Amino acid sequence: SHHSSSSSLTILHEDSKIPQHLQHLLRNMCKRKVSDDVANELQVELDRPVTLPRFREAIRAMPAGKAPGPSGLTANMIKAWPDSTIELVHTMLERLWNDKTIPKWWGDKFLCGIPKKPGESALTNVRPIGLLEILRKLWTSIIVTRIQNTWKKHKVFHPSQSGYRWRRGTSTAII
């Protein structure tokens, strides 16, 4: 277990199983200093294996009918997988996580134009949206949930903060 002094508090340690680029993102997201207890609990949560039942639960929770990312794989397809395929994909993703590797193609995305107002196709009425790889979204949703649950449990965010919070955004911040 990693213990750091309050003067040199770090969220993650050098032996972490979390890929370096995710560690970097996490460090940048955490501008507020947290106690050693919170940092240690977060590390434990991130090092804890993603169980097959939790993976299945995340699959069931995926919204159906969404556009696919670069591989063409959709939530509907994943939900229709037999148990043997789910187990194989879980093992593969767990191995990637533990080895701190991420497939290069997980960084790919389709950039699509969505009309701001239905029926109007003028370029000034189009907003870009990036369609990410669904397996990436599935796995990271599990990890992000762990991070957010730890932050929520320890009240890391001020009640008025809307960023990095479930069901909160600029619209809820204004209201």
PDB file of N, CA and C in Angstrom, residues 6-96:
ATOM      1  N   SER A   6       1.421  14.413   3.343  1.00  0.00           N
ATOM      2  CA  SER A   6       0.462  15.392   2.847  1.00  0.00           C
ATOM      3  C   SER A   6       1.139  16.452   1.987  1.00  0.00           C
ATOM      4  N   SER A   7       2.444  16.671   2.165  1.00  0.00           N
ATOM      5  CA  SER A   7       3.120  17.674   1.358  1.00  0.00           C
ATOM      6  C   SER A   7       3.431  17.166  -0.042  1.00  0.00           C
ATOM      7  N   SER A   8       3.476  15.858  -0.229  1.00  0.00           N
ATOM      8  CA  SER A   8       3.761  15.318  -1.559  1.00  0.00           C
ATOM      9  C   SER A   8       2.674  14.339  -1.979  1.00  0.00           C
ATOM     10  N   LEU A   9       1.426  14.700  -1.724  1.00  0.00           N
ATOM     11  CA  LEU A   9       0.300  13.818  -2.015  1.00  0.00           C
ATOM     12  C   LEU A   9       0.189  13.542  -3.508  1.00  0.00           C
ATOM     13  N   THR A  10       0.092  12.289  -3.846  1.00  0.00           N
ATOM     14  CA  THR A  10      -0.171  11.894  -5.227  1.00  0.00           C
ATOM     15  C   THR A  10      -1.360  10.955  -5.220  1.00  0.00           C
ATOM     16  N   ILE A  11      -2.112  10.976  -6.289  1.00  0.00           N
ATOM     17  CA  ILE A  11      -3.289  10.125  -6.392  1.00  0.00           C
ATOM     18  C   ILE A  11      -2.884   8.690  -6.700  1.00  0.00           C
ATOM     19  N   LEU A  12      -1.855   8.510  -7.517  1.00  0.00           N
ATOM     20  CA  LEU A  12      -1.468   7.188  -7.972  1.00  0.00           C
ATOM     21  C   LEU A  12      -0.002   6.927  -7.654  1.00  0.00           C
ATOM     22  N   HIS A  13       0.380   5.685  -7.620  1.00  0.00           N
ATOM     23  CA  HIS A  13       1.768   5.337  -7.358  1.00  0.00           C
ATOM     24  C   HIS A  13       2.385   4.689  -8.591  1.00  0.00           C
ATOM     25  N   GLU A  14       3.715   4.567  -8.604  1.00  0.00           N
ATOM     26  CA  GLU A  14       4.413   4.078  -9.785  1.00  0.00           C
ATOM     27  C   GLU A  14       4.102   2.618 -10.113  1.00  0.00           C
ATOM     28  N   ASP A  15       3.602   1.838  -9.192  1.00  0.00           N
ATOM     29  CA  ASP A  15       3.255   0.446  -9.459  1.00  0.00           C
ATOM     30  C   ASP A  15       1.796   0.268  -9.871  1.00  0.00           C
ATOM     31  N   SER A  16       1.095   1.355 -10.101  1.00  0.00           N
ATOM     32  CA  SER A  16      -0.314   1.282 -10.444  1.00  0.00           C
ATOM     33  C   SER A  16      -0.519   0.496 -11.730  1.00  0.00           C
ATOM     34  N   LYS A  17      -1.643  -0.215 -11.804  1.00  0.00           N
ATOM     35  CA  LYS A  17      -2.003  -0.968 -13.006  1.00  0.00           C
ATOM     36  C   LYS A  17      -2.675  -0.070 -14.037  1.00  0.00           C
ATOM     37  N   ILE A  18      -2.924   1.165 -13.701  1.00  0.00           N
ATOM     38  CA  ILE A  18      -3.615   2.085 -14.587  1.00  0.00           C
ATOM     39  C   ILE A  18      -2.648   2.582 -15.663  1.00  0.00           C
ATOM     40  N   PRO A  19      -3.076   2.541 -16.946  1.00  0.00           N
ATOM     41  CA  PRO A  19      -2.203   3.030 -18.022  1.00  0.00           C
ATOM     42  C   PRO A  19      -1.754   4.465 -17.765  1.00  0.00           C
ATOM     43  N   GLN A  20      -0.509   4.766 -18.156  1.00  0.00           N
ATOM     44  CA  GLN A  20       0.102   6.069 -17.868  1.00  0.00           C
ATOM     45  C   GLN A  20      -0.748   7.241 -18.356  1.00  0.00           C
ATOM     46  N   HIS A  21      -1.301   7.152 -19.574  1.00  0.00           N
ATOM     47  CA  HIS A  21      -2.058   8.297 -20.080  1.00  0.00           C
ATOM     48  C   HIS A  21      -3.324   8.537 -19.250  1.00  0.00           C
ATOM     49  N   LEU A  22      -3.928   7.473 -18.701  1.00  0.00           N
ATOM     50  CA  LEU A  22      -5.088   7.663 -17.828  1.00  0.00           C
ATOM     51  C   LEU A  22      -4.667   8.236 -16.481  1.00  0.00           C
ATOM     52  N   GLN A  23      -3.498   7.827 -15.986  1.00  0.00           N
ATOM     53  CA  GLN A  23      -2.987   8.408 -14.749  1.00  0.00           C
ATOM     54  C   GLN A  23      -2.783   9.910 -14.927  1.00  0.00           C
ATOM     55  N   HIS A  24      -2.211  10.287 -16.070  1.00  0.00           N
ATOM     56  CA  HIS A  24      -1.959  11.698 -16.349  1.00  0.00           C
ATOM     57  C   HIS A  24      -3.280  12.483 -16.383  1.00  0.00           C
ATOM     58  N   LEU A  25      -4.284  11.926 -17.081  1.00  0.00           N
ATOM     59  CA  LEU A  25      -5.587  12.586 -17.137  1.00  0.00           C
ATOM     60  C   LEU A  25      -6.203  12.719 -15.749  1.00  0.00           C
ATOM     61  N   LEU A  26      -6.105  11.655 -14.960  1.00  0.00           N
ATOM     62  CA  LEU A  26      -6.673  11.678 -13.621  1.00  0.00           C
ATOM     63  C   LEU A  26      -5.990  12.730 -12.750  1.00  0.00           C
ATOM     64  N   ARG A  27      -4.676  12.791 -12.830  1.00  0.00           N
ATOM     65  CA  ARG A  27      -3.939  13.806 -12.055  1.00  0.00           C
ATOM     66  C   ARG A  27      -4.381  15.211 -12.432  1.00  0.00           C
ATOM     67  N   ASN A  28      -4.554  15.450 -13.747  1.00  0.00           N
ATOM     68  CA  ASN A  28      -4.963  16.773 -14.198  1.00  0.00           C
ATOM     69  C   ASN A  28      -6.393  17.100 -13.792  1.00  0.00           C
ATOM     70  N   MET A  29      -7.254  16.076 -13.712  1.00  0.00           N
ATOM     71  CA  MET A  29      -8.640  16.303 -13.308  1.00  0.00           C
ATOM     72  C   MET A  29      -8.727  16.652 -11.824  1.00  0.00           C
ATOM     73  N   CYS A  30      -7.822  16.126 -11.045  1.00  0.00           N
ATOM     74  CA  CYS A  30      -7.881  16.295  -9.591  1.00  0.00           C
ATOM     75  C   CYS A  30      -7.070  17.514  -9.176  1.00  0.00           C
ATOM     76  N   LYS A  31      -7.610  18.671  -9.357  1.00  0.00           N
ATOM     77  CA  LYS A  31      -6.907  19.895  -8.977  1.00  0.00           C
ATOM     78  C   LYS A  31      -6.940  20.098  -7.462  1.00  0.00           C
ATOM     79  N   ARG A  32      -7.993  19.638  -6.838  1.00  0.00           N
ATOM     80  CA  ARG A  32      -8.134  19.789  -5.395  1.00  0.00           C
ATOM     81  C   ARG A  32      -7.347  18.693  -4.695  1.00  0.00           C
ATOM     82  N   LYS A  33      -6.619  19.045  -3.700  1.00  0.00           N
ATOM     83  CA  LYS A  33      -5.884  18.060  -2.908  1.00  0.00           C
ATOM     84  C   LYS A  33      -6.866  17.271  -2.061  1.00  0.00           C
ATOM     85  N   VAL A  34      -6.641  15.981  -1.979  1.00  0.00           N
ATOM     86  CA  VAL A  34      -7.488  15.133  -1.153  1.00  0.00           C
ATOM     87  C   VAL A  34      -6.614  14.496  -0.082  1.00  0.00           C
ATOM     88  N   SER A  35      -7.261  13.980   0.936  1.00  0.00           N
ATOM     89  CA  SER A  35      -6.519  13.357   2.029  1.00  0.00           C
ATOM     90  C   SER A  35      -5.858  12.070   1.547  1.00  0.00           C
ATOM     91  N   ASP A  36      -4.898  11.598   2.308  1.00  0.00           N
ATOM     92  CA  ASP A  36      -4.244  10.326   1.995  1.00  0.00           C
ATOM     93  C   ASP A  36      -5.256   9.190   1.985  1.00  0.00           C
ATOM     94  N   ASP A  37      -6.244   9.245   2.896  1.00  0.00           N
ATOM     95  CA  ASP A  37      -7.267   8.197   2.940  1.00  0.00           C
ATOM     96  C   ASP A  37      -8.047   8.135   1.625  1.00  0.00           C
ATOM     97  N   VAL A  38      -8.435   9.289   1.094  1.00  0.00           N
ATOM     98  CA  VAL A  38      -9.181   9.325  -0.165  1.00  0.00           C
ATOM     99  C   VAL A  38      -8.286   8.832  -1.303  1.00  0.00           C
ATOM    100  N   ALA A  39      -7.055   9.310  -1.339  1.00  0.00           N
ATOM    101  CA  ALA A  39      -6.119   8.893  -2.394  1.00  0.00           C
ATOM    102  C   ALA A  39      -5.884   7.385  -2.345  1.00  0.00           C
ATOM    103  N   ASN A  40      -5.705   6.855  -1.154  1.00  0.00           N
ATOM    104  CA  ASN A  40      -5.471   5.415  -1.026  1.00  0.00           C
ATOM    105  C   ASN A  40      -6.703   4.608  -1.410  1.00  0.00           C
ATOM    106  N   GLU A  41      -7.878   5.072  -1.010  1.00  0.00           N
ATOM    107  CA  GLU A  41      -9.108   4.359  -1.377  1.00  0.00           C
ATOM    108  C   GLU A  41      -9.326   4.388  -2.889  1.00  0.00           C
ATOM    109  N   LEU A  42      -9.027   5.523  -3.499  1.00  0.00           N
ATOM    110  CA  LEU A  42      -9.149   5.625  -4.951  1.00  0.00           C
ATOM    111  C   LEU A  42      -8.207   4.636  -5.637  1.00  0.00           C
ATOM    112  N   GLN A  43      -6.983   4.526  -5.141  1.00  0.00           N
ATOM    113  CA  GLN A  43      -6.031   3.585  -5.718  1.00  0.00           C
ATOM    114  C   GLN A  43      -6.520   2.141  -5.577  1.00  0.00           C
ATOM    115  N   VAL A  44      -7.052   1.814  -4.417  1.00  0.00           N
ATOM    116  CA  VAL A  44      -7.579   0.462  -4.191  1.00  0.00           C
ATOM    117  C   VAL A  44      -8.716   0.176  -5.181  1.00  0.00           C
ATOM    118  N   GLU A  45      -9.603   1.140  -5.346  1.00  0.00           N
ATOM    119  CA  GLU A  45     -10.731   0.971  -6.270  1.00  0.00           C
ATOM    120  C   GLU A  45     -10.259   0.776  -7.706  1.00  0.00           C
ATOM    121  N   LEU A  46      -9.242   1.511  -8.095  1.00  0.00           N
ATOM    122  CA  LEU A  46      -8.750   1.419  -9.468  1.00  0.00           C
ATOM    123  C   LEU A  46      -7.939   0.152  -9.707  1.00  0.00           C
ATOM    124  N   ASP A  47      -7.318  -0.375  -8.684  1.00  0.00           N
ATOM    125  CA  ASP A  47      -6.535  -1.608  -8.818  1.00  0.00           C
ATOM    126  C   ASP A  47      -7.400  -2.867  -8.701  1.00  0.00           C
ATOM    127  N   ARG A  48      -8.608  -2.702  -8.172  1.00  0.00           N
ATOM    128  CA  ARG A  48      -9.503  -3.848  -7.996  1.00  0.00           C
ATOM    129  C   ARG A  48      -9.935  -4.368  -9.365  1.00  0.00           C
ATOM    130  N   PRO A  49      -9.866  -5.694  -9.570  1.00  0.00           N
ATOM    131  CA  PRO A  49     -10.252  -6.246 -10.875  1.00  0.00           C
ATOM    132  C   PRO A  49     -11.719  -5.966 -11.202  1.00  0.00           C
ATOM    133  N   VAL A  50     -11.998  -5.826 -12.480  1.00  0.00           N
ATOM    134  CA  VAL A  50     -13.377  -5.717 -12.945  1.00  0.00           C
ATOM    135  C   VAL A  50     -13.899  -7.147 -13.058  1.00  0.00           C
ATOM    136  N   THR A  51     -14.876  -7.478 -12.244  1.00  0.00           N
ATOM    137  CA  THR A  51     -15.387  -8.846 -12.223  1.00  0.00           C
ATOM    138  C   THR A  51     -16.281  -9.103 -13.445  1.00  0.00           C
ATOM    139  N   LEU A  52     -16.410 -10.360 -13.784  1.00  0.00           N
ATOM    140  CA  LEU A  52     -17.274 -10.734 -14.895  1.00  0.00           C
ATOM    141  C   LEU A  52     -18.728 -10.322 -14.619  1.00  0.00           C
ATOM    142  N   PRO A  53     -19.266 -10.526 -13.394  1.00  0.00           N
ATOM    143  CA  PRO A  53     -20.634 -10.041 -13.141  1.00  0.00           C
ATOM    144  C   PRO A  53     -20.784  -8.529 -13.327  1.00  0.00           C
ATOM    145  N   ARG A  54     -19.780  -7.759 -12.900  1.00  0.00           N
ATOM    146  CA  ARG A  54     -19.834  -6.291 -13.076  1.00  0.00           C
ATOM    147  C   ARG A  54     -19.781  -5.932 -14.556  1.00  0.00           C
ATOM    148  N   PHE A  55     -18.977  -6.666 -15.313  1.00  0.00           N
ATOM    149  CA  PHE A  55     -18.868  -6.447 -16.758  1.00  0.00           C
ATOM    150  C   PHE A  55     -20.225  -6.726 -17.421  1.00  0.00           C
ATOM    151  N   ARG A  56     -20.861  -7.822 -17.026  1.00  0.00           N
ATOM    152  CA  ARG A  56     -22.188  -8.161 -17.573  1.00  0.00           C
ATOM    153  C   ARG A  56     -23.215  -7.077 -17.215  1.00  0.00           C
ATOM    154  N   GLU A  57     -23.137  -6.584 -15.992  1.00  0.00           N
ATOM    155  CA  GLU A  57     -24.043  -5.517 -15.544  1.00  0.00           C
ATOM    156  C   GLU A  57     -23.856  -4.267 -16.409  1.00  0.00           C
ATOM    157  N   ALA A  58     -22.599  -3.930 -16.706  1.00  0.00           N
ATOM    158  CA  ALA A  58     -22.308  -2.757 -17.544  1.00  0.00           C
ATOM    159  C   ALA A  58     -22.861  -2.957 -18.956  1.00  0.00           C
ATOM    160  N   ILE A  59     -22.786  -4.183 -19.462  1.00  0.00           N
ATOM    161  CA  ILE A  59     -23.347  -4.477 -20.784  1.00  0.00           C
ATOM    162  C   ILE A  59     -24.862  -4.274 -20.761  1.00  0.00           C
ATOM    163  N   ARG A  60     -25.524  -4.797 -19.737  1.00  0.00           N
ATOM    164  CA  ARG A  60     -26.984  -4.646 -19.632  1.00  0.00           C
ATOM    165  C   ARG A  60     -27.386  -3.173 -19.550  1.00  0.00           C
ATOM    166  N   ALA A  61     -26.549  -2.348 -18.931  1.00  0.00           N
ATOM    167  CA  ALA A  61     -26.870  -0.930 -18.732  1.00  0.00           C
ATOM    168  C   ALA A  61     -26.604  -0.068 -19.973  1.00  0.00           C
ATOM    169  N   MET A  62     -25.933  -0.639 -20.978  1.00  0.00           N
ATOM    170  CA  MET A  62     -25.613   0.138 -22.175  1.00  0.00           C
ATOM    171  C   MET A  62     -26.903   0.543 -22.896  1.00  0.00           C
ATOM    172  N   PRO A  63     -27.004   1.805 -23.308  1.00  0.00           N
ATOM    173  CA  PRO A  63     -28.201   2.215 -24.049  1.00  0.00           C
ATOM    174  C   PRO A  63     -28.224   1.570 -25.436  1.00  0.00           C
ATOM    175  N   ALA A  64     -29.362   1.053 -25.821  1.00  0.00           N
ATOM    176  CA  ALA A  64     -29.507   0.405 -27.125  1.00  0.00           C
ATOM    177  C   ALA A  64     -29.811   1.448 -28.202  1.00  0.00           C
ATOM    178  N   GLY A  65     -29.544   1.062 -29.437  1.00  0.00           N
ATOM    179  CA  GLY A  65     -29.928   1.908 -30.561  1.00  0.00           C
ATOM    180  C   GLY A  65     -29.012   3.078 -30.852  1.00  0.00           C
ATOM    181  N   LYS A  66     -27.828   3.101 -30.279  1.00  0.00           N
ATOM    182  CA  LYS A  66     -26.895   4.206 -30.518  1.00  0.00           C
ATOM    183  C   LYS A  66     -26.038   3.903 -31.741  1.00  0.00           C
ATOM    184  N   ALA A  67     -25.517   4.949 -32.367  1.00  0.00           N
ATOM    185  CA  ALA A  67     -24.651   4.788 -33.539  1.00  0.00           C
ATOM    186  C   ALA A  67     -23.335   4.135 -33.119  1.00  0.00           C
ATOM    187  N   PRO A  68     -22.770   3.294 -33.987  1.00  0.00           N
ATOM    188  CA  PRO A  68     -21.507   2.617 -33.651  1.00  0.00           C
ATOM    189  C   PRO A  68     -20.298   3.521 -33.843  1.00  0.00           C
ATOM    190  N   GLY A  69     -19.186   3.125 -33.223  1.00  0.00           N
ATOM    191  CA  GLY A  69     -17.909   3.786 -33.439  1.00  0.00           C
ATOM    192  C   GLY A  69     -17.214   3.181 -34.645  1.00  0.00           C
ATOM    193  N   PRO A  70     -15.901   3.374 -34.760  1.00  0.00           N
ATOM    194  CA  PRO A  70     -15.148   2.939 -35.938  1.00  0.00           C
ATOM    195  C   PRO A  70     -15.231   1.449 -36.267  1.00  0.00           C
ATOM    196  N   SER A  71     -15.373   0.573 -35.282  1.00  0.00           N
ATOM    197  CA  SER A  71     -15.419  -0.866 -35.573  1.00  0.00           C
ATOM    198  C   SER A  71     -16.762  -1.305 -36.138  1.00  0.00           C
ATOM    199  N   GLY A  72     -17.787  -0.497 -35.966  1.00  0.00           N
ATOM    200  CA  GLY A  72     -19.126  -0.862 -36.406  1.00  0.00           C
ATOM    201  C   GLY A  72     -19.891  -1.662 -35.362  1.00  0.00           C
ATOM    202  N   LEU A  73     -19.249  -1.979 -34.248  1.00  0.00           N
ATOM    203  CA  LEU A  73     -19.874  -2.751 -33.174  1.00  0.00           C
ATOM    204  C   LEU A  73     -20.867  -1.867 -32.424  1.00  0.00           C
ATOM    205  N   THR A  74     -22.059  -2.390 -32.164  1.00  0.00           N
ATOM    206  CA  THR A  74     -23.090  -1.621 -31.463  1.00  0.00           C
ATOM    207  C   THR A  74     -23.430  -2.278 -30.125  1.00  0.00           C
ATOM    208  N   ALA A  75     -24.099  -1.523 -29.272  1.00  0.00           N
ATOM    209  CA  ALA A  75     -24.557  -2.060 -27.988  1.00  0.00           C
ATOM    210  C   ALA A  75     -25.512  -3.223 -28.213  1.00  0.00           C
ATOM    211  N   ASN A  76     -26.372  -3.109 -29.215  1.00  0.00           N
ATOM    212  CA  ASN A  76     -27.318  -4.192 -29.506  1.00  0.00           C
ATOM    213  C   ASN A  76     -26.573  -5.480 -29.839  1.00  0.00           C
ATOM    214  N   MET A  77     -25.488  -5.386 -30.599  1.00  0.00           N
ATOM    215  CA  MET A  77     -24.695  -6.565 -30.946  1.00  0.00           C
ATOM    216  C   MET A  77     -24.070  -7.175 -29.694  1.00  0.00           C
ATOM    217  N   ILE A  78     -23.497  -6.329 -28.846  1.00  0.00           N
ATOM    218  CA  ILE A  78     -22.849  -6.816 -27.619  1.00  0.00           C
ATOM    219  C   ILE A  78     -23.881  -7.498 -26.716  1.00  0.00           C
ATOM    220  N   LYS A  79     -25.048  -6.888 -26.590  1.00  0.00           N
ATOM    221  CA  LYS A  79     -26.098  -7.462 -25.742  1.00  0.00           C
ATOM    222  C   LYS A  79     -26.558  -8.825 -26.244  1.00  0.00           C
ATOM    223  N   ALA A  80     -26.353  -9.100 -27.530  1.00  0.00           N
ATOM    224  CA  ALA A  80     -26.768 -10.377 -28.118  1.00  0.00           C
ATOM    225  C   ALA A  80     -25.659 -11.437 -28.055  1.00  0.00           C
ATOM    226  N   TRP A  81     -24.474 -11.062 -27.576  1.00  0.00           N
ATOM    227  CA  TRP A  81     -23.371 -12.018 -27.507  1.00  0.00           C
ATOM    228  C   TRP A  81     -23.720 -13.180 -26.584  1.00  0.00           C
ATOM    229  N   PRO A  82     -23.267 -14.395 -26.943  1.00  0.00           N
ATOM    230  CA  PRO A  82     -23.407 -15.528 -26.011  1.00  0.00           C
ATOM    231  C   PRO A  82     -22.423 -15.344 -24.841  1.00  0.00           C
ATOM    232  N   ASP A  83     -22.683 -16.048 -23.751  1.00  0.00           N
ATOM    233  CA  ASP A  83     -21.824 -15.945 -22.566  1.00  0.00           C
ATOM    234  C   ASP A  83     -20.360 -16.185 -22.889  1.00  0.00           C
ATOM    235  N   SER A  84     -20.068 -17.126 -23.772  1.00  0.00           N
ATOM    236  CA  SER A  84     -18.674 -17.445 -24.095  1.00  0.00           C
ATOM    237  C   SER A  84     -17.959 -16.236 -24.702  1.00  0.00           C
ATOM    238  N   THR A  85     -18.642 -15.462 -25.521  1.00  0.00           N
ATOM    239  CA  THR A  85     -18.043 -14.268 -26.133  1.00  0.00           C
ATOM    240  C   THR A  85     -17.846 -13.181 -25.083  1.00  0.00           C
ATOM    241  N   ILE A  86     -18.837 -13.006 -24.216  1.00  0.00           N
ATOM    242  CA  ILE A  86     -18.722 -12.002 -23.149  1.00  0.00           C
ATOM    243  C   ILE A  86     -17.523 -12.342 -22.258  1.00  0.00           C
ATOM    244  N   GLU A  87     -17.376 -13.599 -21.905  1.00  0.00           N
ATOM    245  CA  GLU A  87     -16.244 -14.020 -21.067  1.00  0.00           C
ATOM    246  C   GLU A  87     -14.912 -13.785 -21.765  1.00  0.00           C
ATOM    247  N   LEU A  88     -14.842 -14.084 -23.051  1.00  0.00           N
ATOM    248  CA  LEU A  88     -13.613 -13.886 -23.814  1.00  0.00           C
ATOM    249  C   LEU A  88     -13.247 -12.406 -23.903  1.00  0.00           C
ATOM    250  N   VAL A  89     -14.219 -11.563 -24.208  1.00  0.00           N
ATOM    251  CA  VAL A  89     -13.970 -10.121 -24.316  1.00  0.00           C
ATOM    252  C   VAL A  89     -13.584  -9.553 -22.953  1.00  0.00           C
ATOM    253  N   HIS A  90     -14.257  -9.997 -21.886  1.00  0.00           N
ATOM    254  CA  HIS A  90     -13.907  -9.556 -20.535  1.00  0.00           C
ATOM    255  C   HIS A  90     -12.456  -9.893 -20.234  1.00  0.00           C
ATOM    256  N   THR A  91     -12.049 -11.124 -20.522  1.00  0.00           N
ATOM    257  CA  THR A  91     -10.661 -11.556 -20.280  1.00  0.00           C
ATOM    258  C   THR A  91      -9.689 -10.701 -21.082  1.00  0.00           C
ATOM    259  N   MET A  92     -10.018 -10.433 -22.344  1.00  0.00           N
ATOM    260  CA  MET A  92      -9.146  -9.615 -23.190  1.00  0.00           C
ATOM    261  C   MET A  92      -9.008  -8.189 -22.632  1.00  0.00           C
ATOM    262  N   LEU A  93     -10.131  -7.589 -22.272  1.00  0.00           N
ATOM    263  CA  LEU A  93     -10.092  -6.211 -21.756  1.00  0.00           C
ATOM    264  C   LEU A  93      -9.367  -6.145 -20.413  1.00  0.00           C
ATOM    265  N   GLU A  94      -9.579  -7.144 -19.580  1.00  0.00           N
ATOM    266  CA  GLU A  94      -8.890  -7.187 -18.287  1.00  0.00           C
ATOM    267  C   GLU A  94      -7.382  -7.313 -18.493  1.00  0.00           C
ATOM    268  N   ARG A  95      -6.977  -8.132 -19.448  1.00  0.00           N
ATOM    269  CA  ARG A  95      -5.549  -8.291 -19.739  1.00  0.00           C
ATOM    270  C   ARG A  95      -4.950  -6.979 -20.248  1.00  0.00           C
ATOM    271  N   LEU A  96      -5.670  -6.298 -21.134  1.00  0.00           N
ATOM    272  CA  LEU A  96      -5.196  -5.002 -21.626  1.00  0.00           C
ATOM    273  C   LEU A  96      -5.026  -4.015 -20.471  1.00  0.00           C
TER     274      LEU A  96
END
